[in-house]
């Protein structure tokens, strides 16, 4: 293996995979799990004529990274390789690509789609593959896409199917599953092994070499004292209390501390209660309170002016959407206090002290005149946008040569990135034209930048897996892992707890590895059988739930103004994804707005955003967007979270369409065309 460049600890962990066994490789971040997987894939292809390998990843940017940095350099000369992600055309002919390739690297969702899609040229079976490599395989649990794929695998295995691929999972940490006991952690590790139908292996003989080759960054806590005075935050709390007094909730609804995640959970429940009770005062006040709470959370994380801008942006559109006394009260409250809030947010004497500490942390690393590169992790898209604005306009940081960019998850909306934007940002960071990524958790896993020598965790509360993943991004020698936090804050307590959980994970894996093979296999089979029965029962309950009400008896009302606008049987589903209203009368209830930032897809393209015009007043609640299907049908796509459902058993809410309690029929394009254009075929 010397010509391949494997270290001895890597050779150690791949031995059982080379014998054809299903295994999970447990190595720390930076330990070379992917390189070990490339070696296994190479030997598998050499020793098995007609072999076919699939490499599954959970993040789009890892498709190109694995292809360009690992698999293609070592296998591209002798084998046919293809990389497929959601933004490339090959995904539409995935079945054909599988037939014509020796090794496919793709996001797991693309394989899952191909397994369920029966159309020729798109469909594949698990039996077509001989080796399945699953990156970041600790995500193989619950309803995750990895687990959906492996649930099929396990079900076929339990039925006696022998033509199944070998499994190779890769993880830096399976975690403890939220438990703090050794018994619970062992059960969690066993469940991950059962889900992947694999044993878990790690380096034993060459563990000292591993420790030497993968040094951990120097961890430090950059602690700041609590803000001595916060007049801006205090004024926000005063306004929130004023809204609470207006609502007159009474003692049955105790209020938790403003500016916390717990309070946010309370106002979410409050808004739902307002909608289900048809109490618009309660629902609207809760929505505004959530904005104020967001502002408090931002004030605690970044600058006061960032918090003020959040409110300013929110209320800038409210004058055109206010429709009753509650709306005028809430808008008036903000307008009366806007000047004072603006003044307080600009008073540098009361600025967030964490910003000064963060500045010092960055300057310490970047002011040395070297080639530093770092990643600054924060929790939300809002906070990283605020941090980017701060870095870009901070003279000291600019003089230090910091060239920053945002990295978020792919999606739609102003604070999301397209997949190509993600790739470009990561490429520029890897090449050095950018030297600081300001990122959400999207960069915690798998991002391979050997030169990265600074990781900063800022305002984050995460589990032990995310902490280990983030720490592993700092791979350069003498790298620093900094936690910028308030003295006595929850971030420090969570970091310390995560260190204990990391140790607990290692002990649990050790116990699982020491089990007798027969005992281990019995436990795995029992867990797989139990999971299969549980999934079957859950599916039966879902089917029963979906048929609880006749669709014609369910009425959809706008969540903003409460007016009824559609019936359940007006809704049809396209490609098991897009829920559209086919009733031609529905168009009188909505108006169109701007164009969403979406590309054109194979069978449809986006139209305009739609919002409520049902009440003839200023509701303007967003409902979804139009789609142009097969260049003919203009159909409104509805997000069910924007509606309330009047059912025979009362008013109900659903966050996603899969949670509704009536059956949504498949859209029939031919029937639609016949009804819409009755003379078209004459």
PDB file of C-alpha atoms in Angstrom, residues 6 30 92 112 164 204 206 216 223 333 431 435 447 536 557 577 650:
ATOM      1  CA  UNK A   6      -1.596   5.153   3.173  1.00  0.00           C
ATOM      2  CA  UNK A  30      -8.226  14.902   9.128  1.00  0.00           C
ATOM      3  CA  UNK A  92     -32.105  13.487 -14.893  1.00  0.00           C
ATOM      4  CA  UNK A 112     -32.888   7.999  -3.112  1.00  0.00           C
ATOM      5  CA  UNK A 164     -26.645  -6.379  -2.098  1.00  0.00           C
ATOM      6  CA  UNK A 204      -5.653   0.074  17.772  1.00  0.00           C
ATOM      7  CA  UNK A 206      -1.147   2.179  15.220  1.00  0.00           C
ATOM      8  CA  UNK A 216      -5.607  18.498  17.595  1.00  0.00           C
ATOM      9  CA  UNK A 223     -14.192  34.937  27.467  1.00  0.00           C
ATOM     10  CA  UNK A 333     -45.712  51.000  18.917  1.00  0.00           C
ATOM     11  CA  UNK A 431      -7.014  28.716  -3.643  1.00  0.00           C
ATOM     12  CA  UNK A 435      -8.928  33.688   3.690  1.00  0.00           C
ATOM     13  CA  UNK A 447     -14.548  20.649   4.057  1.00  0.00           C
ATOM     14  CA  UNK A 536     -44.060  -0.614   8.823  1.00  0.00           C
ATOM     15  CA  UNK A 557     -58.070  29.466   5.290  1.00  0.00           C
ATOM     16  CA  UNK A 577     -43.363  17.327  -4.260  1.00  0.00           C
ATOM     17  CA  UNK A 650     -61.966  21.748  14.322  1.00  0.00           C
TER      18      UNK A 650
END
